Coordinates of C-alpha atoms and ligand atoms in Angstrom, one line a residue:
X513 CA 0.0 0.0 0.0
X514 CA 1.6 3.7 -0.7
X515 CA 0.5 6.5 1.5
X516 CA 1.3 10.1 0.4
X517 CA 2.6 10.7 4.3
X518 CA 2.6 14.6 3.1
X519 CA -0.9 14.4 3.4
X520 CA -1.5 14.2 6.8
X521 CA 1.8 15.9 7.8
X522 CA 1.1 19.4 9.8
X523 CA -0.2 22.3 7.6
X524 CA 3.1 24.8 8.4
X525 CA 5.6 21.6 7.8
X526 CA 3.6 21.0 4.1
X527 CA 5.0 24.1 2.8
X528 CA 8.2 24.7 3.8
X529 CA 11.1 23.8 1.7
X530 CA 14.3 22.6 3.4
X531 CA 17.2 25.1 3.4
X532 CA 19.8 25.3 1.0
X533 CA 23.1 25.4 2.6
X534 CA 26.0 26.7 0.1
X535 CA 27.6 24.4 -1.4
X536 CA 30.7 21.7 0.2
X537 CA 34.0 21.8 -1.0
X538 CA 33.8 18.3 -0.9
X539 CA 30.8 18.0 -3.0
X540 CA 32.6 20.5 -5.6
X541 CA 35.8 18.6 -5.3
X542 CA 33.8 15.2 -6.3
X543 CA 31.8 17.0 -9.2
X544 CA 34.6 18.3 -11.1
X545 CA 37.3 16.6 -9.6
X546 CA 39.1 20.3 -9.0
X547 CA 41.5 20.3 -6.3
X548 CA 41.8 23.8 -5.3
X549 CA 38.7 25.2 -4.1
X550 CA 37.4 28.5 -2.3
X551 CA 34.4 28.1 0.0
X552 CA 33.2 31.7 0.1
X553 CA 29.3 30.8 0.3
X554 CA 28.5 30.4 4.2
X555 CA 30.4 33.9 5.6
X556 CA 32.4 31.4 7.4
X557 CA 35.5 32.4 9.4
X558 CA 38.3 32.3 7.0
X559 CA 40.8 32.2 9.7
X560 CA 40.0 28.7 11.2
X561 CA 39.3 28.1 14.8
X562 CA 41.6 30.0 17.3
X563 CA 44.7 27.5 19.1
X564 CA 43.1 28.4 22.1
X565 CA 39.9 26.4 20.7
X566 CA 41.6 23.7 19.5
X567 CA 43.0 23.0 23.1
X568 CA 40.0 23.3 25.2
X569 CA 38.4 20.9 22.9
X570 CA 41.6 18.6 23.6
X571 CA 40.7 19.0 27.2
X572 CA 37.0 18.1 26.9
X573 CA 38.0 14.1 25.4
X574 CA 38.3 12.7 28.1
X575 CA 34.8 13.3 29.5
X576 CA 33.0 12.5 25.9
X577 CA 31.3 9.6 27.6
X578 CA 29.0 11.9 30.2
X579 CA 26.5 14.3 29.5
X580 CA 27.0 18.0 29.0
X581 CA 26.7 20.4 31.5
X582 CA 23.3 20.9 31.3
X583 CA 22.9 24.4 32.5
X584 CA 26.3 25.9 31.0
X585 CA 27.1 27.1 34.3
X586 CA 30.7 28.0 32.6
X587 CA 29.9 29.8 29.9
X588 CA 26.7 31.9 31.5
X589 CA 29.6 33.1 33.8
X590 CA 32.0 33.9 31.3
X591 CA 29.3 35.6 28.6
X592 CA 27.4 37.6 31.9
X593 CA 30.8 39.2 32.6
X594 CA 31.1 39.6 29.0
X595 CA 27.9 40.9 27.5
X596 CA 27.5 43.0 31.1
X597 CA 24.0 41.1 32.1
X598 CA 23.0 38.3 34.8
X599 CA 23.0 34.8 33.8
X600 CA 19.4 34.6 34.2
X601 CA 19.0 36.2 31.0
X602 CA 21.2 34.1 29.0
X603 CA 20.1 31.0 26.9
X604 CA 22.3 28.8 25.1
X605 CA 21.4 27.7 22.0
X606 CA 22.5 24.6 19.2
X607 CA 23.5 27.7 17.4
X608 CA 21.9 30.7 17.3
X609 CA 19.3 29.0 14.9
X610 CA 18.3 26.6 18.0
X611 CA 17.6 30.2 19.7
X612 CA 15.1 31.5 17.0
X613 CA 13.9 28.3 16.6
X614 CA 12.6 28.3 20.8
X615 CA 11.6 31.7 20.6
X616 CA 9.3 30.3 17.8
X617 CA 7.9 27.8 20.1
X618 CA 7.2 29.8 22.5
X619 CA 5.2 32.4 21.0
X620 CA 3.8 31.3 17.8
X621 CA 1.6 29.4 16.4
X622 CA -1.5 28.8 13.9
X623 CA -3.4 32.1 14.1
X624 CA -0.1 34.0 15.3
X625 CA 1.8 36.1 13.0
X626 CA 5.4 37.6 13.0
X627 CA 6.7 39.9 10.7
X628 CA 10.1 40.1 8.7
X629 CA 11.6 42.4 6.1
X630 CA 12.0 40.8 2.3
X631 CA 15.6 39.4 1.9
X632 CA 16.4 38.9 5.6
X633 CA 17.6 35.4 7.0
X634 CA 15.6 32.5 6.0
X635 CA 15.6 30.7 9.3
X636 CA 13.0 33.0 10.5
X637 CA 10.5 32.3 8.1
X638 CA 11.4 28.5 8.5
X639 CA 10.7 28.8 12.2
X640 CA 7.5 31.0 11.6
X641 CA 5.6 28.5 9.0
X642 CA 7.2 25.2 11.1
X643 CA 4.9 26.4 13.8
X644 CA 1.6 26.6 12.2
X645 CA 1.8 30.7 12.2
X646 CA 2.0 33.5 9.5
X647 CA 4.8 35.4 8.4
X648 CA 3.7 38.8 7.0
X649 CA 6.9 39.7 4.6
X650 CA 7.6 43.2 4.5
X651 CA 8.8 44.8 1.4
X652 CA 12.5 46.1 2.1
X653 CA 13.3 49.7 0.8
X654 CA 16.6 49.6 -1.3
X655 CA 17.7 46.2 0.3
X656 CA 17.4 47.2 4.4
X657 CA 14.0 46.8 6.4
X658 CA 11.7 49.1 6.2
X659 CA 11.2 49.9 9.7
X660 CA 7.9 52.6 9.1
X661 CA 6.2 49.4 6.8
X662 CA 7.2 46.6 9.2
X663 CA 5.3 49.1 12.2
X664 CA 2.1 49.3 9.7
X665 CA 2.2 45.9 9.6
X666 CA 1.6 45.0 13.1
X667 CA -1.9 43.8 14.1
X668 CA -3.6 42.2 16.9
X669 CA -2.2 38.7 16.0
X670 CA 1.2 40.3 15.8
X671 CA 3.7 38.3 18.5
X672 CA 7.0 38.7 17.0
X673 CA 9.5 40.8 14.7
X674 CA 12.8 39.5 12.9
X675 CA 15.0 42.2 12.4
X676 CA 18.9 41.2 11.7
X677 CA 21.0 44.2 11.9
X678 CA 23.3 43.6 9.9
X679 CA 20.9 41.8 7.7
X680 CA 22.6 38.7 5.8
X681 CA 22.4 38.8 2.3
X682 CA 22.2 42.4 2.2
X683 CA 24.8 43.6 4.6
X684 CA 22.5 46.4 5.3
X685 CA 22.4 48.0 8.7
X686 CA 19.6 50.0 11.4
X687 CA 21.1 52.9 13.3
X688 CA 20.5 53.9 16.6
X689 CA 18.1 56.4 16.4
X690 CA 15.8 54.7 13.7
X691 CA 16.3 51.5 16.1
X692 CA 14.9 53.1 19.4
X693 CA 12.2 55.3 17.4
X694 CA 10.7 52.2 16.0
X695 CA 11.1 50.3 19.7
X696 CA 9.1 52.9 21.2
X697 CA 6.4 52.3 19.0
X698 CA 6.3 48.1 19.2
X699 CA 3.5 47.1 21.9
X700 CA 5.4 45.5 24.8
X701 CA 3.3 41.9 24.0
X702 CA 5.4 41.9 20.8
X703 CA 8.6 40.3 21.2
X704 CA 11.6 42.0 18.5
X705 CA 14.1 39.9 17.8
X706 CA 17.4 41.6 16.9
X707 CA 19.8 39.2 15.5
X708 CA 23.3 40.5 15.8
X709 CA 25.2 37.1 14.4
X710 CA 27.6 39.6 12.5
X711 CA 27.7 42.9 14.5
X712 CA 31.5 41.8 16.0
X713 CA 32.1 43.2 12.2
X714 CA 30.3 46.4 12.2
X715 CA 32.3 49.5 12.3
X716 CA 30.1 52.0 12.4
X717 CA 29.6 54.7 15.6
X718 CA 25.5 55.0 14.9
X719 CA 25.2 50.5 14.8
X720 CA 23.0 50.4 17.9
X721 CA 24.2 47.9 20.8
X722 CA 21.5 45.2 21.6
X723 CA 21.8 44.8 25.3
X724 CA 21.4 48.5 25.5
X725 CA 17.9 48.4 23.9
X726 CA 17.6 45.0 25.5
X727 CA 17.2 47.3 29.1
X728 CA 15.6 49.8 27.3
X729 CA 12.8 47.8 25.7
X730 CA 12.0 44.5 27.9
X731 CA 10.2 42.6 24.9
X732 CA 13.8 42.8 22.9
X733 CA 15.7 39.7 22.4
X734 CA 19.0 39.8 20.8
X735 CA 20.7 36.6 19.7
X736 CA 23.9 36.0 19.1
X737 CA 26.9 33.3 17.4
X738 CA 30.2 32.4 17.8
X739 CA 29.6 31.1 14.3
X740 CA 30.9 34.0 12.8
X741 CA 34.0 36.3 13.9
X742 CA 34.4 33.4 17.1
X743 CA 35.0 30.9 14.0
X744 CA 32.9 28.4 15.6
X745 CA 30.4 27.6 12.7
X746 CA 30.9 23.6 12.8
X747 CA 30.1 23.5 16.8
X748 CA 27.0 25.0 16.6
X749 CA 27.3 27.1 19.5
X750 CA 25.0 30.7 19.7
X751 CA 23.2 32.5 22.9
X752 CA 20.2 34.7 23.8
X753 CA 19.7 37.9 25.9
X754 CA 16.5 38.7 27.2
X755 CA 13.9 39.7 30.2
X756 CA 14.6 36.6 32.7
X757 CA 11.2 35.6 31.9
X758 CA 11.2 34.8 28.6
X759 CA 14.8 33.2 29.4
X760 CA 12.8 31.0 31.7
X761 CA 9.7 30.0 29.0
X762 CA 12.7 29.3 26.3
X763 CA 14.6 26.9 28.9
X764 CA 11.1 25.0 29.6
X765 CA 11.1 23.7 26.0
X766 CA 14.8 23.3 25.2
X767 CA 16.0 20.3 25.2
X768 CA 18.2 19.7 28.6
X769 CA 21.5 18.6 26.6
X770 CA 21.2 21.1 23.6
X771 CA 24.8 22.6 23.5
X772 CA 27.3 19.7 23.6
X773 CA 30.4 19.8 25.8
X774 CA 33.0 20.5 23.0
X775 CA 30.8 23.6 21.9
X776 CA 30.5 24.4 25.5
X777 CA 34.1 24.5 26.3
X778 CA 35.2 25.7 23.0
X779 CA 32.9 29.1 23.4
X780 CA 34.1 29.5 26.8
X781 CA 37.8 29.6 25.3
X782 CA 36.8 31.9 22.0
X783 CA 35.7 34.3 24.6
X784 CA 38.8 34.1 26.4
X785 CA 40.7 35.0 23.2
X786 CA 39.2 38.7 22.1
X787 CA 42.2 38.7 20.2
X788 CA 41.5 36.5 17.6
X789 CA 38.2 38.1 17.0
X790 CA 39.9 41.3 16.8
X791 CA 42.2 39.5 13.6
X792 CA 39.2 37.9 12.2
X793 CA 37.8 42.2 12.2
X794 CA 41.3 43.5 10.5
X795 CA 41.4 40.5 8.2
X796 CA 37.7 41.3 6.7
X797 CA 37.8 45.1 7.0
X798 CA 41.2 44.9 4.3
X799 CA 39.5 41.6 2.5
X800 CA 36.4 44.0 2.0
X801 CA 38.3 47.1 0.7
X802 CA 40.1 44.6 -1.8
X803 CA 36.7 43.2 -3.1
X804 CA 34.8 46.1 -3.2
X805 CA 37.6 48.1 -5.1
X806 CA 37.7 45.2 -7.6
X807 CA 33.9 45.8 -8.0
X808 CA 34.5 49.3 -8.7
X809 CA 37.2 48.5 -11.2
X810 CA 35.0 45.8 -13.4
X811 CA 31.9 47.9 -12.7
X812 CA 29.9 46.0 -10.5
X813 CA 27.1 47.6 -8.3
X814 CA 26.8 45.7 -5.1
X815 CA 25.5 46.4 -1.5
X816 CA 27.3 48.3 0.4
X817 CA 28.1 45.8 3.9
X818 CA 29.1 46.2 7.4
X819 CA 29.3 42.1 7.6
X820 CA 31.7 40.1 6.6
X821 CA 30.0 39.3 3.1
X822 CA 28.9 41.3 -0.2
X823 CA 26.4 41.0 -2.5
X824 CA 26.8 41.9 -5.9
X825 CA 25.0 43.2 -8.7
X826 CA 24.9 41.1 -12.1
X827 CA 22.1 42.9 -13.7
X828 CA 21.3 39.8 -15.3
X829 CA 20.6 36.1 -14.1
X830 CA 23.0 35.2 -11.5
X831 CA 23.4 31.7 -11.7
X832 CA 25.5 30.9 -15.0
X833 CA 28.1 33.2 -13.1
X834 CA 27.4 31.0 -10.1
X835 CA 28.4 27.7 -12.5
X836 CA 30.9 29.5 -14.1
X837 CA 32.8 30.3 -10.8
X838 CA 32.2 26.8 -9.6
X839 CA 34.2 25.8 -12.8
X840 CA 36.9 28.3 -11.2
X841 CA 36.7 26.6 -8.5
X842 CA 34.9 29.5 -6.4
X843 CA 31.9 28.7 -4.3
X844 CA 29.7 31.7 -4.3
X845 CA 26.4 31.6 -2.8
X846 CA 23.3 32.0 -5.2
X847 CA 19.7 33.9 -3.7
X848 CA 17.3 33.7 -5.6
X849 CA 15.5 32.0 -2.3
X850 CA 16.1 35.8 -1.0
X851 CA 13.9 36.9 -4.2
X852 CA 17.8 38.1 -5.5
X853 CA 18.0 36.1 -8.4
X854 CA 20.3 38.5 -9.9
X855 CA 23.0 38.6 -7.1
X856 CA 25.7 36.6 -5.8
X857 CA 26.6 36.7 -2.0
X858 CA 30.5 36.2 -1.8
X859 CA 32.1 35.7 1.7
X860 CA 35.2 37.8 2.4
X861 CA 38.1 35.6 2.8
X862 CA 41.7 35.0 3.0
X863 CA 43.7 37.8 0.9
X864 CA 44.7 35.0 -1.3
X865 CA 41.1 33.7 -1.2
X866 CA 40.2 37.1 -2.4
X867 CA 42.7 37.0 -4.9
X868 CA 41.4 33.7 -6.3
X869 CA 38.1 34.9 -6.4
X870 CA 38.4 38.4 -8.3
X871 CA 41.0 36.7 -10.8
X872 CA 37.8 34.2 -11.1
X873 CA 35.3 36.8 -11.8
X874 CA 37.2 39.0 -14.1
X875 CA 37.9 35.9 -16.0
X876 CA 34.3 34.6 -16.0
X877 CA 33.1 38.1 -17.1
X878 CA 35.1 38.7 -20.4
Ligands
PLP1195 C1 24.9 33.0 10.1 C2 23.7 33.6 10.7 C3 23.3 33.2 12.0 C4 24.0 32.2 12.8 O1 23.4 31.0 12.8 P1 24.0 29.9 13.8 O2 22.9 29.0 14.0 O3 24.4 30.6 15.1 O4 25.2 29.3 13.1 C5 22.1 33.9 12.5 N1 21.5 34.8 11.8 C6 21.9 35.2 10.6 C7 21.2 36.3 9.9 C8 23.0 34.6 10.0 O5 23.4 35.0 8.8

């Protein structure tokens, strides 16, 4: 007998579509059997994890046989002295994805809506749809979230707000003052959640900091990675900061061994080493200028970024540049799921990664 198990799966999970992740070396490596390959699709730290990493996850072996520590007593410490707030407003999260994913859980559902700009992270409307609830897409003005539309959006079934800032793919960016005008507008029931996985990058003095508005406006959660500048992308390792309260509702439904020990002890040692953060920030500012002056030169618009990405402008359909890159052996990352079909996302890299990728493009182009 053949069932069509779709049928009588749960509306929200009948419409989604899994996420594309960009695409492995390994899998390039296999397809076209080229041997040197740049990955510069998943705004991964070029840099590799920091030597202080790699021996604190030494140190953790031994132990591999018992269960995490549960509550992260270690790294609660270590982040409430670092981010400046009490460890009861902390929640650790299977990356910052596990995060948005409980915040999800605990405030939507069918008949619940939250909002999010056009081109902003996928994950949130994943989480939204997984749940049962609606997510009302906001049109973005040139590329950035249109705070004034995403305000006229909210309705009585409103519970939450994604806003990235910076936004990935766009790179875009909310200042202070537009930040906290639009919070003082938000009903307190609605919960904003600013997702700061990139803003170790941003260089800017009007880039609003999250705990700040966190105090300010109670119903603000900010979430945060060590995926990015910390390096740690393979550990899955990412936190919340928010009203104790909602910190409680999202450790009721996390599950009690979420972060594993390695990511544990390896985010308790990237903290410790500010200085390899600080590299990973020099390394992109100088890898930006080099890829952004090569767009210049060619003549290719792109969006100006505070990450550690840039999206660029082909004009035209993206993705035979895409191919023609892989054939470089340059992993770009393609979104047209971010309604961008005419834009390539390109991860800042090594300088030689850089290099190979603007030798790539000027080649692909002529
Ligand atoms: C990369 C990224 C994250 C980080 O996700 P993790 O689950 O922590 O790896 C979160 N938000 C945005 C917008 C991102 O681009």
């Amino acid at each position: 007998m053949t069932q069509e198990f779709i049928s009588f799966a749960a509306l929200g999970i009948k419409e989604l579509q899994p996420y594309q992740p960009g695409k492995p070396v390994e899998e390039l490596q296999r397809e076209l059997g080229i041997s040197k390959i740049v990955k510069l699709a998943s705004n991964e730290n070029p840099l590799g994890p920091s030597e202080k990493v790699l021996e604190a996850l030494r140190s953790v072996m031994p132990d591999l046989a018992r269960y995490p520590d549960g509550s992260a007593y270690l790294l609660k410490e270590k982040l409430s002295d670092f981010v400046g707030v009490k460890t009861n407003m902390l929640t650790i999260g299977n990356g910052s994805n596990d995060v948005l994913e409980l915040l999800a859980r605990v405030y939507l559902r069918s008949g619940i809506e939250a909002i999010a700009s056009q081109h902003s992270f996928v994950v949130y409307s994943l989480v939204t749809k997984a749940l049962g609830a609606d997510l009302r897409v906001i049109p973005a003005l040139d590329y950035a979230q249109d705070l004034n539309a995403t305000l006229t959006a909210i309705n009585d079934r409103t519970r939450m707000i994604f806003i990235a800032n910076p936004n990935n793919p766009t790179g875009t960016w909310i200042n202070k003052a537009d930040m906290t005008a639009f919070l003082k507008e938000v009903r307190g029931d609605v919960i904003v959640v600013l997702d700061e996985a990139y803003s170790e990058y941003v260089d800017e003095v009007e880039y609003p900091d999250g705990i700040e508005l966190q105090r300010q406006f109670p119903n603000v959660v900010v979430t945060r990675t060590f995926s990015k500048a910390y390096g740690l992308a393979s550990l899955r390792i990412g936190y919340a900061i928010s009203h104790p309260e909602i910190a409680d509702l999202l450790n009721r439904v996390r599950q009690p061994f979420n972060v594993n020990a390695m990511s544990l002890a390896a985010a308790v040692a990237a903290l410790d080493d500010q200085e390899y953060v600080r590299a990973a920030v020099d390394l992109n500012r100088q890898g930006m200028k080099t890829v952004t002056d090569a767009c210049d030169k060619i003549g290719l618009p792109y969006i100006p970024s505070v990450g550690n990405f840039l999206t660029i402008d082909f004009g035209r359909d993206a993705m035979p540049i895409y191919n023609a890159l892989l054939h470089e052996g340059v992993i770009t990352r393609p979104i047209g799921v971010y309604e961008m079909p005419n834009h390539l996302r390109v991860t800042i890299g090594l300088a030689s990664e850089n290099e190979h990728f603007i030798a790539s493009l000027s080649k692909v182009l002529t």
